[in-house]
Coordinates of C-alpha atoms in Angstrom, one line a residue:
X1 CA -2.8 16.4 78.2
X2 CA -4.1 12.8 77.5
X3 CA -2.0 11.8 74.8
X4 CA -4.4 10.4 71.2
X5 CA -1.9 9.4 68.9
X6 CA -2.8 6.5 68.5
X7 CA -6.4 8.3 67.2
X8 CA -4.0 9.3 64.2
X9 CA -5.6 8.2 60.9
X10 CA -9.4 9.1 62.5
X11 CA -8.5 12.2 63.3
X12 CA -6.8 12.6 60.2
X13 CA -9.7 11.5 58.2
X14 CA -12.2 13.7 60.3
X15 CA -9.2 16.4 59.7
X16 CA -9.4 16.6 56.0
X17 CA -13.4 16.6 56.1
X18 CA -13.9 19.3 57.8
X19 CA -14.4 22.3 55.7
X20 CA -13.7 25.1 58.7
X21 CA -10.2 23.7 59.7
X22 CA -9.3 23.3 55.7
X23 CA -10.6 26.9 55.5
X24 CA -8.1 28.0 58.3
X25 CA -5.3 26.1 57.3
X26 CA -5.0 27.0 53.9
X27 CA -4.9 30.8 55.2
X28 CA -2.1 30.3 56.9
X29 CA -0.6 27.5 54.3
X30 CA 1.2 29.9 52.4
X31 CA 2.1 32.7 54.8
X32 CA 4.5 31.2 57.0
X33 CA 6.4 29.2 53.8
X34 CA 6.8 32.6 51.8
X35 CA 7.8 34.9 54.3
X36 CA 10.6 32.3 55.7
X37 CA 11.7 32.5 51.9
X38 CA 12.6 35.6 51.9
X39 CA 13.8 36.2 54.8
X40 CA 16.3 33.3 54.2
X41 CA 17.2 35.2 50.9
X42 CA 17.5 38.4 52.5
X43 CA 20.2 37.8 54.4
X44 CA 23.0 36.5 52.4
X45 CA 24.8 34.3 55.5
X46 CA 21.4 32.3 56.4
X47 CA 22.6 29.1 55.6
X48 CA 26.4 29.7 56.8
X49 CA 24.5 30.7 60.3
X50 CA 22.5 27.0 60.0
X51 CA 25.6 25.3 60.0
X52 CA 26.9 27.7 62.9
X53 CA 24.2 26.7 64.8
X54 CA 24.0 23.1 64.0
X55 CA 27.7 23.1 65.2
X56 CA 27.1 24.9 68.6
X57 CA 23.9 23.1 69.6
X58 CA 26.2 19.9 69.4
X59 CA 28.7 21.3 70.8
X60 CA 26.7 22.6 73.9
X61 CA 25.0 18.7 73.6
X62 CA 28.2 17.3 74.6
X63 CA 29.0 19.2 77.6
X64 CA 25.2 19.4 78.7
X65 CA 26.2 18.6 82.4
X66 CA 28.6 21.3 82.3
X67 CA 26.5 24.3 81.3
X68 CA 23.7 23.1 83.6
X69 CA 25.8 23.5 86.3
X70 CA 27.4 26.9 85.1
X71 CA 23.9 27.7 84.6
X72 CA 22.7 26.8 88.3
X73 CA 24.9 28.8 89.6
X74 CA 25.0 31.9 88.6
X75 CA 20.8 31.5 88.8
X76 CA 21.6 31.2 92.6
X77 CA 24.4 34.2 92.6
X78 CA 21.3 36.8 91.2
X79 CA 18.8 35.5 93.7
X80 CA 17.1 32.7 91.8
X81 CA 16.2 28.9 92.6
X82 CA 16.3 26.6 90.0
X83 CA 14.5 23.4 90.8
X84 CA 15.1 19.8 88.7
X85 CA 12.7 17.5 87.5
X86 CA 12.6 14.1 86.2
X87 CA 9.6 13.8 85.2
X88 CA 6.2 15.6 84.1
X89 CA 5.1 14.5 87.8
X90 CA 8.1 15.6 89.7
X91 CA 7.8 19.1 87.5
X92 CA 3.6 19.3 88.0
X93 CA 4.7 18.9 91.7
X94 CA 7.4 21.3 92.0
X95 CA 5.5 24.0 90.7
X96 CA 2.6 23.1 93.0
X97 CA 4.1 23.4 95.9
X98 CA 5.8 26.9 94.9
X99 CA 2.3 28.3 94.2
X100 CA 0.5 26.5 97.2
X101 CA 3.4 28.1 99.0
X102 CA 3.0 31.4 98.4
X103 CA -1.1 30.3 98.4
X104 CA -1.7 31.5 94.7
X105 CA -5.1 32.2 93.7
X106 CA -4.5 33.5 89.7
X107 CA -1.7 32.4 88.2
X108 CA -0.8 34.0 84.4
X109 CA 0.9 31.8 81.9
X110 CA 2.9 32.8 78.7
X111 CA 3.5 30.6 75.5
X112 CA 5.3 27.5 77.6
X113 CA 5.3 24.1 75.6
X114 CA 6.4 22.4 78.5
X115 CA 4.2 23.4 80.2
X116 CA 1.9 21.9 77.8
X117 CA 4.1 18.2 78.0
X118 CA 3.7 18.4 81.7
X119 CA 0.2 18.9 81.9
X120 CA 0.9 21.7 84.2
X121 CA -3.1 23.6 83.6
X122 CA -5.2 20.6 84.3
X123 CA -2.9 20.6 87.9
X124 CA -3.4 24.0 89.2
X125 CA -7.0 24.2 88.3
X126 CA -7.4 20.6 90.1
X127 CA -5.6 22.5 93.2
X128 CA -8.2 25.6 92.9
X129 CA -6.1 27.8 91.3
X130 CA -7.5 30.2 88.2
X131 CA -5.1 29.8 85.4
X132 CA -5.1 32.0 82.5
X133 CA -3.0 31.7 79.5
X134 CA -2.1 35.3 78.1
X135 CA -0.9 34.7 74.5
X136 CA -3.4 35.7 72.2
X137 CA -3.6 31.7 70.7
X138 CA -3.2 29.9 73.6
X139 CA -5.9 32.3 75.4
X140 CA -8.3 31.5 72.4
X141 CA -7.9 27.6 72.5
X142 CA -8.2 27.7 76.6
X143 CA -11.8 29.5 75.5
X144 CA -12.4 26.8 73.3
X145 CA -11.2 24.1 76.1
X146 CA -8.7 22.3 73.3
X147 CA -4.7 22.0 73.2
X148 CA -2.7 24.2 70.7
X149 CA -2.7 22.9 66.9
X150 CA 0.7 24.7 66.4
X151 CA 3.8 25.1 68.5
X152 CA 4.2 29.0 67.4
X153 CA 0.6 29.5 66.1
X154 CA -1.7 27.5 69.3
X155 CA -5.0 28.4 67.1
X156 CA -4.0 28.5 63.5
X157 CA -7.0 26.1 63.3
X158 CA -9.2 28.4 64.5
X159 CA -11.4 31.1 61.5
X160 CA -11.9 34.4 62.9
X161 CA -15.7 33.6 62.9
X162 CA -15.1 30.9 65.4
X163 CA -12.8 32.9 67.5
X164 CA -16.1 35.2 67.0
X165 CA -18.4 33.0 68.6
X166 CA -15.8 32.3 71.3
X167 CA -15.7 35.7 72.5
X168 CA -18.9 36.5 72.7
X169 CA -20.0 33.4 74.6
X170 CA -16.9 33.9 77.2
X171 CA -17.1 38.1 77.3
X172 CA -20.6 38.8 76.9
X173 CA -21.7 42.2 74.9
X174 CA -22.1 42.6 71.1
X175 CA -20.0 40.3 68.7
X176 CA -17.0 41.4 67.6
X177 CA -15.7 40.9 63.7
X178 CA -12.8 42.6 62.9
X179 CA -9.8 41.0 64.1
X180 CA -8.4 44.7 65.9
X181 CA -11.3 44.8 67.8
X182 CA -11.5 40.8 68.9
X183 CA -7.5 41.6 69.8
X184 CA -8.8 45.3 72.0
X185 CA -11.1 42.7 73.7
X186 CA -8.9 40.7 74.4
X187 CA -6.7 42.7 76.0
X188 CA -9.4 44.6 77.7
X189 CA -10.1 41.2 80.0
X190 CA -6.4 40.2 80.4
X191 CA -5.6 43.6 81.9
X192 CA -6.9 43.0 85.1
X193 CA -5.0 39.3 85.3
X194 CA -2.4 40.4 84.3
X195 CA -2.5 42.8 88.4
X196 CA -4.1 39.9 89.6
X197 CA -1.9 37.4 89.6
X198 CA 0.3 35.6 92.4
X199 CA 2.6 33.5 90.2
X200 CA 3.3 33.9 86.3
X201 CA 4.5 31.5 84.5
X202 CA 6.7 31.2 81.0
X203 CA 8.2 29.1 78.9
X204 CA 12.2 30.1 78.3
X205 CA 13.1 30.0 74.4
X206 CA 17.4 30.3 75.9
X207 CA 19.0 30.0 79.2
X208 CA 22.4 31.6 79.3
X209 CA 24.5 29.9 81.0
X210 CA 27.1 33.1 81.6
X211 CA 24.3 34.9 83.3
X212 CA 21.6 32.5 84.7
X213 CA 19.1 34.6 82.7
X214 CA 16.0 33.0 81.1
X215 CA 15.5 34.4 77.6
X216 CA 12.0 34.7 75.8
X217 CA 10.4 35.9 72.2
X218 CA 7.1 37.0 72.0
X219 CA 5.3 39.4 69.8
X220 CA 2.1 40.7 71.5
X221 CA 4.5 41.4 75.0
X222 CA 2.0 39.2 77.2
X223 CA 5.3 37.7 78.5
X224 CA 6.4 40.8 79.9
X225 CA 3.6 41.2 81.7
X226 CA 3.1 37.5 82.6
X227 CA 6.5 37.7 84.3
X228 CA 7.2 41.2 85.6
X229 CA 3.6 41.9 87.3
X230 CA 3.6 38.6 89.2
X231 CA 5.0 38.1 92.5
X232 CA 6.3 35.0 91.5
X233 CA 8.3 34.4 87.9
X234 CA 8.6 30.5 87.2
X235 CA 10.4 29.4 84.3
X236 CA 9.5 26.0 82.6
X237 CA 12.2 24.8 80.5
X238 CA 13.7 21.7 78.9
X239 CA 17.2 20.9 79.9
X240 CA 18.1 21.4 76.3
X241 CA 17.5 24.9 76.3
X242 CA 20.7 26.3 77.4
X243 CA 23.0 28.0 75.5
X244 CA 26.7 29.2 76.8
X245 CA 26.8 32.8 76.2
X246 CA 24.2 36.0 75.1
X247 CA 26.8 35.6 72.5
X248 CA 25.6 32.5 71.4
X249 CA 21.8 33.5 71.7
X250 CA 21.9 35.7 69.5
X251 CA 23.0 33.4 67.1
X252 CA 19.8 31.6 67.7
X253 CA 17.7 34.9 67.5
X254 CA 18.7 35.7 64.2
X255 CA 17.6 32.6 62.8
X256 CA 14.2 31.8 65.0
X257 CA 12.2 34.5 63.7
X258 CA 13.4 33.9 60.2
X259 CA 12.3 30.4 60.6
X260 CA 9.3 30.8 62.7
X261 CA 7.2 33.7 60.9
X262 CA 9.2 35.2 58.8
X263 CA 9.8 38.3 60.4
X264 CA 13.5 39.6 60.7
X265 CA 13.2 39.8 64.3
X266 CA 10.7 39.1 67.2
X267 CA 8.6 42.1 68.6
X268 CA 9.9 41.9 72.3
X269 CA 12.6 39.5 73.6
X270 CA 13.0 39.5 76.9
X271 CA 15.9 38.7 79.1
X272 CA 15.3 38.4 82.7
X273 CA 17.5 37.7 85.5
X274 CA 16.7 36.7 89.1
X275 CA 14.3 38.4 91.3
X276 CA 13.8 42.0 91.5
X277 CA 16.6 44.5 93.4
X278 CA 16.3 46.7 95.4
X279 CA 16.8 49.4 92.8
X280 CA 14.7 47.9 89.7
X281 CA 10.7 49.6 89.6
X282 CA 9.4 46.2 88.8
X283 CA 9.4 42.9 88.9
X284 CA 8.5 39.3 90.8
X285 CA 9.7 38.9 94.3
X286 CA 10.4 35.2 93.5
X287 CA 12.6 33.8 90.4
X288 CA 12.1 29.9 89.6
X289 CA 13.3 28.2 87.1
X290 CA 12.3 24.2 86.9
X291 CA 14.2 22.3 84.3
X292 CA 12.6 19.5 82.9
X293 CA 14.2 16.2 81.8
X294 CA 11.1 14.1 80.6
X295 CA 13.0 11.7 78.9
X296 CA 15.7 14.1 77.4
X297 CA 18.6 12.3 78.9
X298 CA 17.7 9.4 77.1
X299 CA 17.4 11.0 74.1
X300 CA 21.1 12.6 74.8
X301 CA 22.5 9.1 75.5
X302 CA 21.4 7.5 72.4
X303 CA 20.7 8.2 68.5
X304 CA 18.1 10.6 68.9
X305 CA 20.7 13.5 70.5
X306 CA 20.0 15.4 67.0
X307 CA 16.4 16.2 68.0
X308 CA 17.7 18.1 71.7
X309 CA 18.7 20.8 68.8
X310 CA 15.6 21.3 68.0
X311 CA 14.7 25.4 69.0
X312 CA 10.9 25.3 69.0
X313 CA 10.4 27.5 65.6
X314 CA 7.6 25.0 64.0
X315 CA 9.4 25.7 60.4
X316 CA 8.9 21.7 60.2
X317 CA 5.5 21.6 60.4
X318 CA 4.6 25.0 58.1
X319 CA 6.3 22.9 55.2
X320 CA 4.9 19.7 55.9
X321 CA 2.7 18.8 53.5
X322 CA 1.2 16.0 55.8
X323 CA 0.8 18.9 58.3
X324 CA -0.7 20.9 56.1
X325 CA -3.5 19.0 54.9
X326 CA -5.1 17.7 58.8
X327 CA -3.5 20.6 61.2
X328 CA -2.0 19.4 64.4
X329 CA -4.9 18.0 66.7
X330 CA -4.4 15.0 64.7
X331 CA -1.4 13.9 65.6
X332 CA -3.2 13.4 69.5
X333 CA -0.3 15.0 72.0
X334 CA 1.4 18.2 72.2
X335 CA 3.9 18.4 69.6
X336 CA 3.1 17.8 65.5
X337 CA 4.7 17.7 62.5
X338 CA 7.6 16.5 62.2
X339 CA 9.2 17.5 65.2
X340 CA 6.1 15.5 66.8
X341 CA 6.3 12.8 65.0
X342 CA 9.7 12.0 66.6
X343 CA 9.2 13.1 70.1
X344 CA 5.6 12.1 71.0
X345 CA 7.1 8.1 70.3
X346 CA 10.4 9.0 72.6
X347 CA 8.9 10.4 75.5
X348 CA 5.3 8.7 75.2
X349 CA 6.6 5.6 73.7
X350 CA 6.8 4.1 70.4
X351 CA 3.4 1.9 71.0
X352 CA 1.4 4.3 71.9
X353 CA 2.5 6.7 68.5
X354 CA 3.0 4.0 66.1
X355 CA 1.3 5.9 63.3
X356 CA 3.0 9.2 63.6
X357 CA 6.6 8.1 62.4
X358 CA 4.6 6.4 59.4
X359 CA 2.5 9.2 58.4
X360 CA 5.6 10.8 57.1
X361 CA 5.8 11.1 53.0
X362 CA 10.1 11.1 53.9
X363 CA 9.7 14.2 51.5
X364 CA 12.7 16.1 53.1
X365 CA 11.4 19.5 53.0
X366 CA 11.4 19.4 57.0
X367 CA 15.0 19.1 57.0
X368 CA 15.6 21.6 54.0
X369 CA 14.4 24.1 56.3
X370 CA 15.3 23.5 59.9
X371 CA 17.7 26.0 61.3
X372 CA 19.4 23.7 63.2
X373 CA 20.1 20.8 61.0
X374 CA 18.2 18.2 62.4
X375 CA 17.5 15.0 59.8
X376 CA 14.0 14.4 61.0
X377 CA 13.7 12.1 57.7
X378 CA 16.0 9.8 59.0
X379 CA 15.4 9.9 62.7
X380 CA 11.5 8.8 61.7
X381 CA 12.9 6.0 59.6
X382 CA 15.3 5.3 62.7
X383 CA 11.6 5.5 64.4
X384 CA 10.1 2.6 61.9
X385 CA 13.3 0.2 62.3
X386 CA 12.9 0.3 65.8
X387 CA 9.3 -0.2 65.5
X388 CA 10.0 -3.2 62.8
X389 CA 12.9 -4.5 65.6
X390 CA 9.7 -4.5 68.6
X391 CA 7.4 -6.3 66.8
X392 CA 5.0 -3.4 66.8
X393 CA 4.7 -3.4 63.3
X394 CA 1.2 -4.8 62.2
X395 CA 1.8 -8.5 61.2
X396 CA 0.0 -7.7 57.3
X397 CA 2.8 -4.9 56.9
X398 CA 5.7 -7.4 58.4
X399 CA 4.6 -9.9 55.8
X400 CA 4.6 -7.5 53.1
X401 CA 8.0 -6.3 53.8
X402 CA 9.0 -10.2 53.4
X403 CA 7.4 -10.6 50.1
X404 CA 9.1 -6.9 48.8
X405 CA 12.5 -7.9 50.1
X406 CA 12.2 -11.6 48.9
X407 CA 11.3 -9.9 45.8
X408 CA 13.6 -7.0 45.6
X409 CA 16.8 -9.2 46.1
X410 CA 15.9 -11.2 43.1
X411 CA 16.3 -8.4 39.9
X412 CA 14.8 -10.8 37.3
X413 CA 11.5 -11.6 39.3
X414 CA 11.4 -7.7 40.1
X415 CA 11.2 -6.4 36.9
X416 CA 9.2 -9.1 35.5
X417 CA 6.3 -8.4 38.1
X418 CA 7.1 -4.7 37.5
X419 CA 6.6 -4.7 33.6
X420 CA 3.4 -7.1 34.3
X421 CA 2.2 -4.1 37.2
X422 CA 2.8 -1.2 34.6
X423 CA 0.9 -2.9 31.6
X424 CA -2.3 -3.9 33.7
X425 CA -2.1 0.0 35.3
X426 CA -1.8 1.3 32.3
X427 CA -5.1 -0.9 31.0
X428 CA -7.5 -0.3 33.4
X429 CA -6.6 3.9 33.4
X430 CA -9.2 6.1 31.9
X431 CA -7.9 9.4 30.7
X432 CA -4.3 9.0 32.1
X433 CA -5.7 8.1 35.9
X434 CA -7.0 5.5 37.7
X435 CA -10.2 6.4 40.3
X436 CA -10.2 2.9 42.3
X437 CA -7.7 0.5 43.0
X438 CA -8.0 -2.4 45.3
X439 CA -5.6 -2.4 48.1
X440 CA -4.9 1.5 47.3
X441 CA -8.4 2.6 48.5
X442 CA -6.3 5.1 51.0
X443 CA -5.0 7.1 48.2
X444 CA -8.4 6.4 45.8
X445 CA -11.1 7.4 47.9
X446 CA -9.9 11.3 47.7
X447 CA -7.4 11.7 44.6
X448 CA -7.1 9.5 41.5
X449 CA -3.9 8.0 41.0
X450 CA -2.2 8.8 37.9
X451 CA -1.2 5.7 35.6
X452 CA 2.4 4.7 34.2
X453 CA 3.1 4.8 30.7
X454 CA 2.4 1.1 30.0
X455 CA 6.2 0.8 30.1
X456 CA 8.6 0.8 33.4
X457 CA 11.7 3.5 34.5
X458 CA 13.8 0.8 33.4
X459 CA 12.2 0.1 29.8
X460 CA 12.2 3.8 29.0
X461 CA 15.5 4.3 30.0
X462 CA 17.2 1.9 28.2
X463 CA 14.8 2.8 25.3
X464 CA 16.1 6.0 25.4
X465 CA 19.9 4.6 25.3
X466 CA 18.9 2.0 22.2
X467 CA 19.5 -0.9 25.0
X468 CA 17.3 -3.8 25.6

């Protein structure tokens, strides 16, 4: 996927313009934030299993090597290959050469966002190869020949009259217009992929290092089918992903869901180990697992090790108000949000993202929610320092940073400027707002911005205190 970040505030502007996206995302706005509520309030030992988790993710960070290995090899003892990859190239590659191997023709794919970060479709439909994704979203957005807005939810942005339009241009027959017969249609084509296919393809939510098993949540049960019907299961993972023990997934299980949709648990999850036996009724011939690195190790090595905790359940981005109001095409790579905003500039680089750590309002709420622990506020203003350090900064914002510090560190200019700023605010307000304001045209030109009292914090504190 050619990566648009840099595209940020266009798309953003086109993003809050248009009236079908706005109309989809405020739909799903409130869903996902309720339903996490009360799940979270449910179960009285939520936040004592966040800090459980926080702990064992680091824990597991700091004997990575370890676990990889223990995870290798017992992958090898049930039959399995597992294959590593530096790279999106070395992983696009790997995966070629499995399918051009075994000279794949259809190749099924489950929910895999690494798959995504590889640019792993574009490849095997340049080799020839018919690739079909088999969750419900992604399956929609390959229809509509865009990337997934969502990392749980590929085509949130999408209205059911779009998704509409999408079948009946791709299917043929009458429209459809109820969403259980757009899903029966769906199914209805993917059933014959599903026997059809050489290789399938999923993503792997945990790796268990005790049993060399590849874990995986879904809730329609594509997966199943993606990897059992196949003659070849490949597993796309980032090294991150592994976890000691089944013990220890389940930890994670209990607090996915919760996070991700609000549901207590997941429909199906899946635990598959190595190729089919002798004695099992189903299952792929072949059991691949390629782990991906893709900048990881770096991330491991440095200050950005809290974002490896990061479990893929897109609570981040459901409370993001920034998020919420221009959906995730506008952030121009294959991870938004928050969570986006931090990785696309780590593995794509920082010059090539610049806006994304800056669109962030530093509200908190990401961190308030994420199961793991991970201070996304303060690894995007780790994000801007570095920025600020490599001179990528725009030279009108690194001048204005030297007029507010030179200002800042001198209290008696401060306030003087301040008390002068809140009177002529105040003065020009109509009706307790202000519609235009040079320089602040960003924030004008869709909301007004409301107006100070006329007198500053400080004043009205020390009014309140009978201080000067």
């Amino acid at each position: 996927m050619e990566i648009r970040s840099k595209e940020f505030k266009e798309r953003a502007v086109f993003a809050i313009h248009d009236a079908s996206l706005q109309q989809a995302l405020g739909k799903a706005r409130g869903g996902f934030v309720g339903k996490r509520a009360q799940q979270a309030a449910e179960l009285p030992e939520f936040e004592q299993l966040r800090e459980e988790a926080k702990n064992t993710k680091n824990h597991i960070l700091d004997n990575l090597d370890h676990y990889l290995e223990r995870y290798e090899a017992a992958v090898t003892a049930a039959g399995g290959h597992v294959h590593w990859a530096r790279d999106a190239e070395e992983a696009r590659k790997i995966i070629l050469d499995i399918c051009k191997r075994v000279d794949a023709k259809t190749v099924t794919k489950g929910k895999s966002m690494v798959s995504e970060e590889i640019g792993l479709n574009e490849a095997l439909i340049e080799h020839g190869m018919e690739v079909v994704e088999t969750d419900l979203g992604e399956y929609i957005i390959q229809l509509a020949h865009e990337p997934p807005s969502h990392i749980i939810a590929p085509a949130v942005h999408k209205t059911k009259d779009q998704v509409s339009d999408l079948f009946e241009a791709a299917h043929g027959g009458p429209r459809k217009t109820e969403v259980a017969d757009l899903v029966n249609e769906a199914r209805r084509v993917l059933r014959d992929k599903y026997f059809r296919a050489d290789v399938g393809i999923t993503g792997g939510n945990f790796l268990v290092a005790e049993t060399g098993s590849s874990i995986i949540v879904t809730n329609e049960g594509n997966g199943d089918l993606t990897q059992t019907l196949a003659k070849v299961h490949i597993v796309t993972s980032g090294i991150e992903r592994v976890v000691p023990t089944l013990d220890d997934a389940t930890l994670f299980l209990r607090l996915l869901a919760r996070s991700a949709t609000g549901q207590e648990t997941e429909t199906y999850t899946t635990i598959s180990t190595g190729p089919r036996r002798a004695e099992d009724l189903d299952g792929p011939e072949e059991y691949h697992v390629v782990l991906v690195d893709n900048g990881r190790s770096k991330m491991l090595g440095g200050r950005f090790k809290d974002m490896l905790r990061c479990i893929r359940c897109g609570a981040c981005m459901n409370h993001c108000p920034v998020y919420g109001a221009v959906g995730g095409h506008a952030y121009g790579w294959v991870y938004p949000g928050p969570m986006g905003s931090v990785l696309t500039p780590l593995i794509k680089g920082l010059d090539n993202a610049y806006d994304l750590p800056n669109a962030c309002t530093l509200n908190g709420r990401c961190a308030s929610v994420c199961p793991v622990k991970i201070p996304l506020p303060d690894l995007l203003r780790e994000l801007r320092h570095m920025q600020h350090q490599q001179d990528i900064t725009p030279v009108m914002q690194r001048r204005a940073l030297k007029v507010w510090r030179y200002v800042a560190t001198r209290p008696k200019l401060y306030h003087a400027l301040e008390q002068v700023g809140a009177r002529f605010l105040s003065a020009i307000a109509k009706n307790g707002s202000i519609r235009r304001l040079p320089l602040a045209s960003g924030w004008t030109d869709v909301r007004d911005l409301p107006a100070p009292a006329g007198r500053t914090f400080l004043e009205l504190w020390q009014g309140k205190r009978g201080q000067k």
